[in-house]
Structure formats: C-alpha cells, structure tokens
Amino acid sequence: MYGDYGGRSSSAAESVRRFFLRGGSPITLGLIIANVLTFFLILSGSGQVIVQYLAFNTQTWPRLFWTFLTWPLIGAADPLGLLFSLGWVYTFGGSLERSWGVRVYGVCVAAAAAIVAVAMWLGSLLPGIGMGGLAGLWVLGGVMAVAWALTNRSEVLSFFGLPLPAPALILAGCAVTWFHAGMGLGGMFALAGCAAAWWYVTKGRYGSYPGFAVSRGTGAATRRNDSPNLRFQDFGRETAGGTGRGGRKSFSLSRWWRERQERKRLEAMFRRSGYTDPEERRRN
C-alpha cells in the first residue's frame, strides 16, 4: 500500500536511498560497503587496477589527483583486518555522523582524508622521509576515534573488557593512525589528521570565539553572554547536567548558583502566569 503510486512500486533508487538513510549514518555505511566491494574485487584479481587508481601514493600524486580522497575506499588485504576496521569505523564514525549530521560529517571525512594525504605528500618531499601510501579505513578510523573521544570526554569505552577513558582512546586513535600510515617519520605526518580533529572539536565546532558562539546543530552564530541564558530553546541544553562550554561536563559553583537562581525565576514566572503542570494537578 505505502510506496505505491498509481499501482507502481517504489523505484529501486528509492529503496536504496531508504536503506542508506534508515540508520542515520549513510556515509559511514557507504564507506563500509565500498570497502567490502573493493576487498572482493581485489580477491577476484582486479587488485592491481584498484590499488593503482584508488590508493594514495606520494610518488604518483598529484598526477592521480583524486586519490587524496579515494584511498579510504580500499578494503583491507585480509578478512580479519577488514572486519576489525569496519567495526571500528562503524562504532566511531556512525556515532559522529548521527551526532553531527550527514552533511557536516561528510565534509569532515573528506577533509580528514585530504589533510592526511597532503601532509604525507609534503613530508615525503623532505630528505630522509621517503615515499608513503594510504589505503583502507584504519588511518581514517584513527582520526574518527580521536574526534569521538574529544566530543565525548566523559565516556568510558569498553574494549574487549578493558575500560578505555577518553584520553586513552585519543592515544589509541593516534597510534592506529601512525601505525597504519607506515610508522616512522612518514607516519608522523599522518597525525595531521588527528590534529585537525582536535582543532575542529575543541576550537572549530564547539570552541569559543571572542563574543560569538556557534550553535550546535544549527551552524548559526549567536552572541555570547556570560550571564545566564534566558532563551527557552537553549535553556535545557545549557543547564541540564552541568554541561560547560565546549560540551564538557564540569562542575562550577558559580554556574550552579546562577542556574539554580534562574530555575527559581522561571518557576516563579510560570506560577504568576497561572499555568499548572498536569502532574502537579494530579498530585493535588
């Protein structure tokens, strides 16, 4: 019944679109599917062509200019490595995409891939560094882990039963990026992606600019005031749970006192307006 227009079933393109949008992380799902497809294509004997035209190599760039964006599409060389990389990206990338939104997350993924590739290419121009290359999701997954840990600083992730707080996860993400970028000095240049993630989360997306703040989720610039915020649309987000600037949960006695006084003023305003909560009426 639903999806039928004039007796015709919904098109295959519409079905694919719904499949990708169902979980709220179409870009992460697309990366996973691309890695699975390229993995099986490489097994079928097309590996040389795929690696040549999709993987990033400091010797062939910028002649193959598109490879600074396509290198995360190549599946890992072994099944176990593929499964672990897909699970890693699904965990951190999927969470970030649902939190940041598809458009912002997509731009960040493309920017991270480009920054890592260009940084490694610039590093290869220095004496003693040598050539380098990028292929697969591990390097990008390390950057995602750093961004996730910086965004969720109060979370503790259980990794095979081992609790990993956010600082440990940041170090793990940097280690994964460095290791899968070839280690050595060349791998150090790949950490530019982790540095970009740190800047975006702490300064770009949730950071404080002089006099202005970027409203999370809307991208709109709003004027910052140190006094308590009286706007109803932001009051719950800014006062609930004692969340400080930048999304970090921290306790401040002065902020707690301001928020307590503000809640009292709001309660008094509602009482003067004659409004009564249904729960309150039932209790009475």
PDB file of C-alpha atoms in Angstrom:
ATOM      1  CA  MET A   1       0.000   0.000   0.000  1.00  0.00           C
ATOM      2  CA  TYR A   2       2.586   2.555   1.104  1.00  0.00           C
ATOM      3  CA  GLY A   3       5.109   3.456  -1.532  1.00  0.00           C
ATOM      4  CA  ASP A   4       2.650   2.596  -4.322  1.00  0.00           C
ATOM      5  CA  TYR A   5       1.850   5.451  -6.693  1.00  0.00           C
ATOM      6  CA  GLY A   6      -0.605   4.688  -9.464  1.00  0.00           C
ATOM      7  CA  GLY A   7      -0.145   0.943  -8.978  1.00  0.00           C
ATOM      8  CA  ARG A   8       3.651   1.129  -9.372  1.00  0.00           C
ATOM      9  CA  SER A   9       6.001   0.013  -6.635  1.00  0.00           C
ATOM     10  CA  SER A  10       8.695   2.364  -5.425  1.00  0.00           C
ATOM     11  CA  SER A  11      11.765   2.500  -7.632  1.00  0.00           C
ATOM     12  CA  ALA A  12      14.988   0.681  -6.887  1.00  0.00           C
ATOM     13  CA  ALA A  13      16.720   4.035  -6.383  1.00  0.00           C
ATOM     14  CA  GLU A  14      14.187   4.986  -3.703  1.00  0.00           C
ATOM     15  CA  SER A  15      14.697   1.632  -1.969  1.00  0.00           C
ATOM     16  CA  VAL A  16      18.455   2.152  -1.938  1.00  0.00           C
ATOM     17  CA  ARG A  17      18.016   5.675  -0.587  1.00  0.00           C
ATOM     18  CA  ARG A  18      15.805   4.422   2.257  1.00  0.00           C
ATOM     19  CA  PHE A  19      18.319   1.671   3.028  1.00  0.00           C
ATOM     20  CA  PHE A  20      21.162   4.165   3.417  1.00  0.00           C
ATOM     21  CA  LEU A  21      19.134   6.674   5.435  1.00  0.00           C
ATOM     22  CA  ARG A  22      17.494   4.158   7.763  1.00  0.00           C
ATOM     23  CA  GLY A  23      20.266   4.073  10.357  1.00  0.00           C
ATOM     24  CA  GLY A  24      21.086   7.781  10.222  1.00  0.00           C
ATOM     25  CA  SER A  25      24.652   7.156   9.024  1.00  0.00           C
ATOM     26  CA  PRO A  26      24.605   6.789   5.213  1.00  0.00           C
ATOM     27  CA  ILE A  27      28.194   7.981   4.688  1.00  0.00           C
ATOM     28  CA  THR A  28      29.602   5.513   7.212  1.00  0.00           C
ATOM     29  CA  LEU A  29      27.511   2.759   5.650  1.00  0.00           C
ATOM     30  CA  GLY A  30      28.724   3.781   2.191  1.00  0.00           C
ATOM     31  CA  LEU A  31      32.363   3.566   3.316  1.00  0.00           C
ATOM     32  CA  ILE A  32      31.742   0.093   4.742  1.00  0.00           C
ATOM     33  CA  ILE A  33      30.049  -1.168   1.572  1.00  0.00           C
ATOM     34  CA  ALA A  34      32.795   0.301  -0.635  1.00  0.00           C
ATOM     35  CA  ASN A  35      35.468  -1.465   1.436  1.00  0.00           C
ATOM     36  CA  VAL A  36      33.650  -4.795   1.212  1.00  0.00           C
ATOM     37  CA  LEU A  37      33.206  -4.458  -2.557  1.00  0.00           C
ATOM     38  CA  THR A  38      36.831  -3.491  -3.222  1.00  0.00           C
ATOM     39  CA  PHE A  39      38.005  -6.295  -0.932  1.00  0.00           C
ATOM     40  CA  PHE A  40      36.210  -8.918  -3.036  1.00  0.00           C
ATOM     41  CA  LEU A  41      37.264  -7.248  -6.268  1.00  0.00           C
ATOM     42  CA  ILE A  42      40.880  -7.450  -5.153  1.00  0.00           C
ATOM     43  CA  LEU A  43      40.394 -11.144  -4.346  1.00  0.00           C
ATOM     44  CA  SER A  44      38.954 -11.700  -7.827  1.00  0.00           C
ATOM     45  CA  GLY A  45      42.171 -10.488  -9.456  1.00  0.00           C
ATOM     46  CA  SER A  46      41.436  -6.794 -10.038  1.00  0.00           C
ATOM     47  CA  GLY A  47      43.646  -5.701  -7.167  1.00  0.00           C
ATOM     48  CA  GLN A  48      46.382  -4.044  -9.166  1.00  0.00           C
ATOM     49  CA  VAL A  49      43.992  -1.756 -11.055  1.00  0.00           C
ATOM     50  CA  ILE A  50      42.007  -0.842  -7.919  1.00  0.00           C
ATOM     51  CA  VAL A  51      45.073  -0.071  -5.830  1.00  0.00           C
ATOM     52  CA  GLN A  52      46.686   1.895  -8.645  1.00  0.00           C
ATOM     53  CA  TYR A  53      43.714   4.171  -9.246  1.00  0.00           C
ATOM     54  CA  LEU A  54      42.210   4.468  -5.757  1.00  0.00           C
ATOM     55  CA  ALA A  55      45.102   4.212  -3.281  1.00  0.00           C
ATOM     56  CA  PHE A  56      47.137   7.291  -2.426  1.00  0.00           C
ATOM     57  CA  ASN A  57      50.848   7.237  -3.204  1.00  0.00           C
ATOM     58  CA  THR A  58      53.169  10.155  -2.600  1.00  0.00           C
ATOM     59  CA  GLN A  59      55.060   9.326  -5.819  1.00  0.00           C
ATOM     60  CA  THR A  60      52.002   9.427  -8.102  1.00  0.00           C
ATOM     61  CA  TRP A  61      50.311  12.443  -6.509  1.00  0.00           C
ATOM     62  CA  PRO A  62      49.271  14.987  -7.727  1.00  0.00           C
ATOM     63  CA  ARG A  63      49.272  13.248 -11.130  1.00  0.00           C
ATOM     64  CA  LEU A  64      46.499  10.937  -9.864  1.00  0.00           C
ATOM     65  CA  PHE A  65      44.942  13.881  -8.067  1.00  0.00           C
ATOM     66  CA  TRP A  66      41.695  12.185  -6.995  1.00  0.00           C
ATOM     67  CA  THR A  67      43.492   9.597  -4.850  1.00  0.00           C
ATOM     68  CA  PHE A  68      43.840  12.024  -1.923  1.00  0.00           C
ATOM     69  CA  LEU A  69      40.106  11.416  -1.382  1.00  0.00           C
ATOM     70  CA  THR A  70      39.587   7.836  -2.631  1.00  0.00           C
ATOM     71  CA  TRP A  71      42.152   5.963  -0.523  1.00  0.00           C
ATOM     72  CA  PRO A  72      39.677   5.119   2.317  1.00  0.00           C
ATOM     73  CA  LEU A  73      37.545   3.131  -0.176  1.00  0.00           C
ATOM     74  CA  ILE A  74      40.003   0.227  -0.485  1.00  0.00           C
ATOM     75  CA  GLY A  75      39.214  -2.815   1.654  1.00  0.00           C
ATOM     76  CA  ALA A  76      41.868  -4.291   3.926  1.00  0.00           C
ATOM     77  CA  ALA A  77      44.066  -7.024   2.493  1.00  0.00           C
ATOM     78  CA  ASP A  78      42.917  -9.758   4.923  1.00  0.00           C
ATOM     79  CA  PRO A  79      39.398 -10.692   6.154  1.00  0.00           C
ATOM     80  CA  LEU A  80      40.192 -10.221   9.854  1.00  0.00           C
ATOM     81  CA  GLY A  81      41.701  -6.785   9.282  1.00  0.00           C
ATOM     82  CA  LEU A  82      38.676  -5.838   7.164  1.00  0.00           C
ATOM     83  CA  LEU A  83      36.202  -6.881   9.872  1.00  0.00           C
ATOM     84  CA  PHE A  84      38.044  -5.021  12.612  1.00  0.00           C
ATOM     85  CA  SER A  85      38.404  -1.856  10.524  1.00  0.00           C
ATOM     86  CA  LEU A  86      34.713  -1.910   9.584  1.00  0.00           C
ATOM     87  CA  GLY A  87      33.684  -2.381  13.215  1.00  0.00           C
ATOM     88  CA  TRP A  88      35.996   0.423  14.326  1.00  0.00           C
ATOM     89  CA  VAL A  89      34.630   2.884  11.762  1.00  0.00           C
ATOM     90  CA  TYR A  90      31.023   1.821  12.361  1.00  0.00           C
ATOM     91  CA  THR A  91      31.423   2.457  16.095  1.00  0.00           C
ATOM     92  CA  PHE A  92      33.085   5.870  15.972  1.00  0.00           C
ATOM     93  CA  GLY A  93      32.120   7.137  12.531  1.00  0.00           C
ATOM     94  CA  GLY A  94      28.469   6.108  12.852  1.00  0.00           C
ATOM     95  CA  SER A  95      28.178   7.809  16.237  1.00  0.00           C
ATOM     96  CA  LEU A  96      29.754  11.030  14.931  1.00  0.00           C
ATOM     97  CA  GLU A  97      27.535  11.050  11.843  1.00  0.00           C
ATOM     98  CA  ARG A  98      24.351  10.684  13.876  1.00  0.00           C
ATOM     99  CA  SER A  99      25.548  13.398  16.270  1.00  0.00           C
ATOM    100  CA  TRP A 100      26.929  15.925  13.762  1.00  0.00           C
ATOM    101  CA  GLY A 101      24.565  15.295  10.874  1.00  0.00           C
ATOM    102  CA  VAL A 102      25.239  13.794   7.450  1.00  0.00           C
ATOM    103  CA  ARG A 103      26.401  16.984   5.708  1.00  0.00           C
ATOM    104  CA  VAL A 104      28.839  18.134   8.395  1.00  0.00           C
ATOM    105  CA  TYR A 105      30.176  14.622   8.919  1.00  0.00           C
ATOM    106  CA  GLY A 106      30.659  14.119   5.173  1.00  0.00           C
ATOM    107  CA  VAL A 107      32.667  17.325   4.888  1.00  0.00           C
ATOM    108  CA  CYS A 108      34.777  16.309   7.908  1.00  0.00           C
ATOM    109  CA  VAL A 109      35.510  12.846   6.460  1.00  0.00           C
ATOM    110  CA  ALA A 110      36.589  14.314   3.113  1.00  0.00           C
ATOM    111  CA  ALA A 111      38.663  16.991   4.860  1.00  0.00           C
ATOM    112  CA  ALA A 112      40.369  14.431   7.122  1.00  0.00           C
ATOM    113  CA  ALA A 113      41.243  12.176   4.160  1.00  0.00           C
ATOM    114  CA  ALA A 114      42.646  15.141   2.223  1.00  0.00           C
ATOM    115  CA  ILE A 115      44.630  16.549   5.177  1.00  0.00           C
ATOM    116  CA  VAL A 116      46.294  13.216   5.962  1.00  0.00           C
ATOM    117  CA  ALA A 117      47.199  12.597   2.298  1.00  0.00           C
ATOM    118  CA  VAL A 118      48.539  16.079   1.601  1.00  0.00           C
ATOM    119  CA  ALA A 119      50.511  16.113   4.882  1.00  0.00           C
ATOM    120  CA  MET A 120      52.173  12.828   3.985  1.00  0.00           C
ATOM    121  CA  TRP A 121      52.946  14.108   0.477  1.00  0.00           C
ATOM    122  CA  LEU A 122      54.559  17.243   1.901  1.00  0.00           C
ATOM    123  CA  GLY A 123      56.540  15.114   4.339  1.00  0.00           C
ATOM    124  CA  SER A 124      57.809  12.929   1.501  1.00  0.00           C
ATOM    125  CA  LEU A 125      59.458  15.990  -0.047  1.00  0.00           C
ATOM    126  CA  LEU A 126      61.801  16.279   2.939  1.00  0.00           C
ATOM    127  CA  PRO A 127      65.162  14.494   2.854  1.00  0.00           C
ATOM    128  CA  GLY A 128      65.211  11.120   4.550  1.00  0.00           C
ATOM    129  CA  ILE A 129      61.428  10.615   4.713  1.00  0.00           C
ATOM    130  CA  GLY A 130      60.890   8.607   1.545  1.00  0.00           C
ATOM    131  CA  MET A 131      57.699   7.611  -0.234  1.00  0.00           C
ATOM    132  CA  GLY A 132      54.475   6.728   1.535  1.00  0.00           C
ATOM    133  CA  GLY A 133      50.998   5.488   0.768  1.00  0.00           C
ATOM    134  CA  LEU A 134      47.482   5.246   2.150  1.00  0.00           C
ATOM    135  CA  ALA A 135      44.789   2.625   1.586  1.00  0.00           C
ATOM    136  CA  GLY A 136      41.886   1.394   3.698  1.00  0.00           C
ATOM    137  CA  LEU A 137      39.876   2.638   6.654  1.00  0.00           C
ATOM    138  CA  TRP A 138      42.322   2.241   9.521  1.00  0.00           C
ATOM    139  CA  VAL A 139      44.052   5.619   9.216  1.00  0.00           C
ATOM    140  CA  LEU A 140      40.741   7.450   8.827  1.00  0.00           C
ATOM    141  CA  GLY A 141      39.284   5.348  11.656  1.00  0.00           C
ATOM    142  CA  GLY A 142      42.054   6.533  13.971  1.00  0.00           C
ATOM    143  CA  VAL A 143      41.140  10.143  13.228  1.00  0.00           C
ATOM    144  CA  MET A 144      37.465   9.313  13.889  1.00  0.00           C
ATOM    145  CA  ALA A 145      38.358   7.791  17.252  1.00  0.00           C
ATOM    146  CA  VAL A 146      40.209  10.953  18.267  1.00  0.00           C
ATOM    147  CA  ALA A 147      37.253  13.142  17.226  1.00  0.00           C
ATOM    148  CA  TRP A 148      34.793  10.873  19.058  1.00  0.00           C
ATOM    149  CA  ALA A 149      36.834  10.842  22.269  1.00  0.00           C
ATOM    150  CA  LEU A 150      37.216  14.622  22.229  1.00  0.00           C
ATOM    151  CA  THR A 151      33.464  15.028  21.670  1.00  0.00           C
ATOM    152  CA  ASN A 152      32.545  12.524  24.411  1.00  0.00           C
ATOM    153  CA  ARG A 153      35.201  13.274  27.018  1.00  0.00           C
ATOM    154  CA  SER A 154      33.239  11.867  29.951  1.00  0.00           C
ATOM    155  CA  GLU A 155      32.592   8.480  28.292  1.00  0.00           C
ATOM    156  CA  VAL A 156      34.467   5.270  29.060  1.00  0.00           C
ATOM    157  CA  LEU A 157      34.541   2.730  26.232  1.00  0.00           C
ATOM    158  CA  SER A 158      34.848  -0.983  26.978  1.00  0.00           C
ATOM    159  CA  PHE A 159      37.346  -2.538  24.567  1.00  0.00           C
ATOM    160  CA  PHE A 160      37.350  -6.346  24.950  1.00  0.00           C
ATOM    161  CA  GLY A 161      36.529  -5.837  28.632  1.00  0.00           C
ATOM    162  CA  LEU A 162      39.231  -3.201  29.101  1.00  0.00           C
ATOM    163  CA  PRO A 163      37.787   0.199  30.099  1.00  0.00           C
ATOM    164  CA  LEU A 164      39.237   2.991  27.962  1.00  0.00           C
ATOM    165  CA  PRO A 165      38.563   6.580  29.095  1.00  0.00           C
ATOM    166  CA  ALA A 166      38.650   9.358  26.532  1.00  0.00           C
ATOM    167  CA  PRO A 167      42.369  10.266  26.987  1.00  0.00           C
ATOM    168  CA  ALA A 168      43.398   6.639  26.442  1.00  0.00           C
ATOM    169  CA  LEU A 169      41.166   6.435  23.375  1.00  0.00           C
ATOM    170  CA  ILE A 170      42.775   9.580  21.946  1.00  0.00           C
ATOM    171  CA  LEU A 171      46.198   7.968  22.308  1.00  0.00           C
ATOM    172  CA  ALA A 172      44.869   4.742  20.766  1.00  0.00           C
ATOM    173  CA  GLY A 173      43.451   6.662  17.788  1.00  0.00           C
ATOM    174  CA  CYS A 174      46.762   8.426  17.209  1.00  0.00           C
ATOM    175  CA  ALA A 175      48.636   5.109  17.471  1.00  0.00           C
ATOM    176  CA  VAL A 176      46.304   3.456  14.950  1.00  0.00           C
ATOM    177  CA  THR A 177      46.727   6.356  12.526  1.00  0.00           C
ATOM    178  CA  TRP A 178      50.523   6.369  12.861  1.00  0.00           C
ATOM    179  CA  PHE A 179      50.889   2.589  12.596  1.00  0.00           C
ATOM    180  CA  HIS A 180      48.705   2.145   9.509  1.00  0.00           C
ATOM    181  CA  ALA A 181      50.230   5.175   7.788  1.00  0.00           C
ATOM    182  CA  GLY A 182      53.557   3.363   7.620  1.00  0.00           C
ATOM    183  CA  MET A 183      55.026   4.217  11.035  1.00  0.00           C
ATOM    184  CA  GLY A 184      58.332   6.039  11.187  1.00  0.00           C
ATOM    185  CA  LEU A 185      58.631   9.718  10.335  1.00  0.00           C
ATOM    186  CA  GLY A 186      56.235   9.369   7.410  1.00  0.00           C
ATOM    187  CA  GLY A 187      53.527   8.109   9.755  1.00  0.00           C
ATOM    188  CA  MET A 188      54.066  11.115  11.998  1.00  0.00           C
ATOM    189  CA  PHE A 189      52.879  13.380   9.185  1.00  0.00           C
ATOM    190  CA  ALA A 190      49.615  11.403   9.031  1.00  0.00           C
ATOM    191  CA  LEU A 191      48.913  12.617  12.576  1.00  0.00           C
ATOM    192  CA  ALA A 192      47.972  15.918  10.949  1.00  0.00           C
ATOM    193  CA  GLY A 193      44.515  14.358  10.595  1.00  0.00           C
ATOM    194  CA  CYS A 194      44.307  13.788  14.359  1.00  0.00           C
ATOM    195  CA  ALA A 195      45.488  17.365  14.944  1.00  0.00           C
ATOM    196  CA  ALA A 196      42.778  18.626  12.583  1.00  0.00           C
ATOM    197  CA  ALA A 197      40.178  16.585  14.500  1.00  0.00           C
ATOM    198  CA  TRP A 198      41.384  18.120  17.772  1.00  0.00           C
ATOM    199  CA  TRP A 199      41.141  21.635  16.322  1.00  0.00           C
ATOM    200  CA  TYR A 200      37.688  21.082  14.857  1.00  0.00           C
ATOM    201  CA  VAL A 201      36.143  19.622  18.010  1.00  0.00           C
ATOM    202  CA  THR A 202      37.785  21.955  20.537  1.00  0.00           C
ATOM    203  CA  LYS A 203      38.069  25.182  18.524  1.00  0.00           C
ATOM    204  CA  GLY A 204      36.026  24.941  15.352  1.00  0.00           C
ATOM    205  CA  ARG A 205      32.755  23.218  16.209  1.00  0.00           C
ATOM    206  CA  TYR A 206      32.419  23.667  19.976  1.00  0.00           C
ATOM    207  CA  GLY A 207      35.147  26.205  20.587  1.00  0.00           C
ATOM    208  CA  SER A 208      34.754  29.724  21.874  1.00  0.00           C
ATOM    209  CA  TYR A 209      35.272  32.670  19.595  1.00  0.00           C
ATOM    210  CA  PRO A 210      35.518  36.209  21.035  1.00  0.00           C
ATOM    211  CA  GLY A 211      31.948  37.368  21.604  1.00  0.00           C
ATOM    212  CA  PHE A 212      30.342  34.692  19.452  1.00  0.00           C
ATOM    213  CA  ALA A 213      29.468  31.025  19.694  1.00  0.00           C
ATOM    214  CA  VAL A 214      28.387  28.557  17.032  1.00  0.00           C
ATOM    215  CA  SER A 215      25.104  26.982  17.990  1.00  0.00           C
ATOM    216  CA  ARG A 216      25.454  23.172  17.906  1.00  0.00           C
ATOM    217  CA  GLY A 217      23.381  21.568  15.148  1.00  0.00           C
ATOM    218  CA  THR A 218      22.270  24.832  13.507  1.00  0.00           C
ATOM    219  CA  GLY A 219      25.580  26.377  12.468  1.00  0.00           C
ATOM    220  CA  ALA A 220      24.173  29.809  13.289  1.00  0.00           C
ATOM    221  CA  ALA A 221      26.360  32.338  15.044  1.00  0.00           C
ATOM    222  CA  THR A 222      24.869  33.713  18.236  1.00  0.00           C
ATOM    223  CA  ARG A 223      26.072  36.383  20.594  1.00  0.00           C
ATOM    224  CA  ARG A 224      27.685  35.018  23.774  1.00  0.00           C
ATOM    225  CA  ASN A 225      26.904  36.478  27.154  1.00  0.00           C
ATOM    226  CA  ASP A 226      28.390  35.302  30.413  1.00  0.00           C
ATOM    227  CA  SER A 227      25.111  35.943  32.223  1.00  0.00           C
ATOM    228  CA  PRO A 228      22.549  33.092  32.439  1.00  0.00           C
ATOM    229  CA  ASN A 229      20.790  32.412  29.158  1.00  0.00           C
ATOM    230  CA  LEU A 230      17.066  33.169  29.236  1.00  0.00           C
ATOM    231  CA  ARG A 231      16.215  31.750  25.801  1.00  0.00           C
ATOM    232  CA  PHE A 232      13.830  28.801  26.197  1.00  0.00           C
ATOM    233  CA  GLN A 233      15.235  26.848  23.230  1.00  0.00           C
ATOM    234  CA  ASP A 234      18.724  26.775  24.741  1.00  0.00           C
ATOM    235  CA  PHE A 235      17.929  26.728  28.451  1.00  0.00           C
ATOM    236  CA  GLY A 236      17.569  22.966  28.839  1.00  0.00           C
ATOM    237  CA  ARG A 237      20.682  22.205  26.795  1.00  0.00           C
ATOM    238  CA  GLU A 238      22.882  24.711  28.561  1.00  0.00           C
ATOM    239  CA  THR A 239      21.817  23.986  32.143  1.00  0.00           C
ATOM    240  CA  ALA A 240      20.987  20.290  32.216  1.00  0.00           C
ATOM    241  CA  GLY A 241      23.638  18.109  33.747  1.00  0.00           C
ATOM    242  CA  GLY A 242      26.040  20.966  34.402  1.00  0.00           C
ATOM    243  CA  THR A 243      27.458  20.911  30.879  1.00  0.00           C
ATOM    244  CA  GLY A 244      30.096  23.570  30.419  1.00  0.00           C
ATOM    245  CA  ARG A 245      31.356  25.269  27.309  1.00  0.00           C
ATOM    246  CA  GLY A 246      32.543  23.028  24.579  1.00  0.00           C
ATOM    247  CA  GLY A 247      30.184  20.209  25.686  1.00  0.00           C
ATOM    248  CA  ARG A 248      32.429  19.137  28.555  1.00  0.00           C
ATOM    249  CA  LYS A 249      30.825  18.111  31.829  1.00  0.00           C
ATOM    250  CA  SER A 250      32.468  20.043  34.621  1.00  0.00           C
ATOM    251  CA  PHE A 251      31.321  21.472  37.925  1.00  0.00           C
ATOM    252  CA  SER A 252      31.399  25.169  38.599  1.00  0.00           C
ATOM    253  CA  LEU A 253      29.974  26.523  41.849  1.00  0.00           C
ATOM    254  CA  SER A 254      29.205  29.945  40.361  1.00  0.00           C
ATOM    255  CA  ARG A 255      27.476  28.415  37.332  1.00  0.00           C
ATOM    256  CA  TRP A 256      25.488  26.037  39.566  1.00  0.00           C
ATOM    257  CA  TRP A 257      24.317  29.015  41.671  1.00  0.00           C
ATOM    258  CA  ARG A 258      23.308  31.037  38.576  1.00  0.00           C
ATOM    259  CA  GLU A 259      21.409  28.090  37.134  1.00  0.00           C
ATOM    260  CA  ARG A 260      19.638  27.488  40.464  1.00  0.00           C
ATOM    261  CA  GLN A 261      18.553  31.141  40.634  1.00  0.00           C
ATOM    262  CA  GLU A 262      17.445  31.016  37.023  1.00  0.00           C
ATOM    263  CA  ARG A 263      15.307  27.931  37.606  1.00  0.00           C
ATOM    264  CA  LYS A 264      13.676  29.682  40.565  1.00  0.00           C
ATOM    265  CA  ARG A 265      12.891  32.720  38.408  1.00  0.00           C
ATOM    266  CA  LEU A 266      11.366  30.523  35.713  1.00  0.00           C
ATOM    267  CA  GLU A 267       9.260  28.629  38.258  1.00  0.00           C
ATOM    268  CA  ALA A 268       8.043  31.906  39.731  1.00  0.00           C
ATOM    269  CA  MET A 269       7.206  33.218  36.242  1.00  0.00           C
ATOM    270  CA  PHE A 270       5.122  30.120  35.489  1.00  0.00           C
ATOM    271  CA  ARG A 271       3.296  30.411  38.804  1.00  0.00           C
ATOM    272  CA  ARG A 272       2.438  34.057  38.110  1.00  0.00           C
ATOM    273  CA  SER A 273       1.141  33.136  34.647  1.00  0.00           C
ATOM    274  CA  GLY A 274      -1.472  30.808  36.171  1.00  0.00           C
ATOM    275  CA  TYR A 275      -0.109  27.743  34.391  1.00  0.00           C
ATOM    276  CA  THR A 276      -0.137  24.489  36.361  1.00  0.00           C
ATOM    277  CA  ASP A 277       1.620  21.293  35.433  1.00  0.00           C
ATOM    278  CA  PRO A 278      -0.760  18.304  34.839  1.00  0.00           C
ATOM    279  CA  GLU A 279       1.488  16.212  37.102  1.00  0.00           C
ATOM    280  CA  GLU A 280       1.095  18.818  39.811  1.00  0.00           C
ATOM    281  CA  ARG A 281      -2.705  18.818  39.424  1.00  0.00           C
ATOM    282  CA  ARG A 282      -2.783  15.031  39.773  1.00  0.00           C
ATOM    283  CA  ARG A 283      -0.689  15.172  42.942  1.00  0.00           C
ATOM    284  CA  ASN A 284      -3.075  17.740  44.390  1.00  0.00           C
TER     285      ASN A 284
END
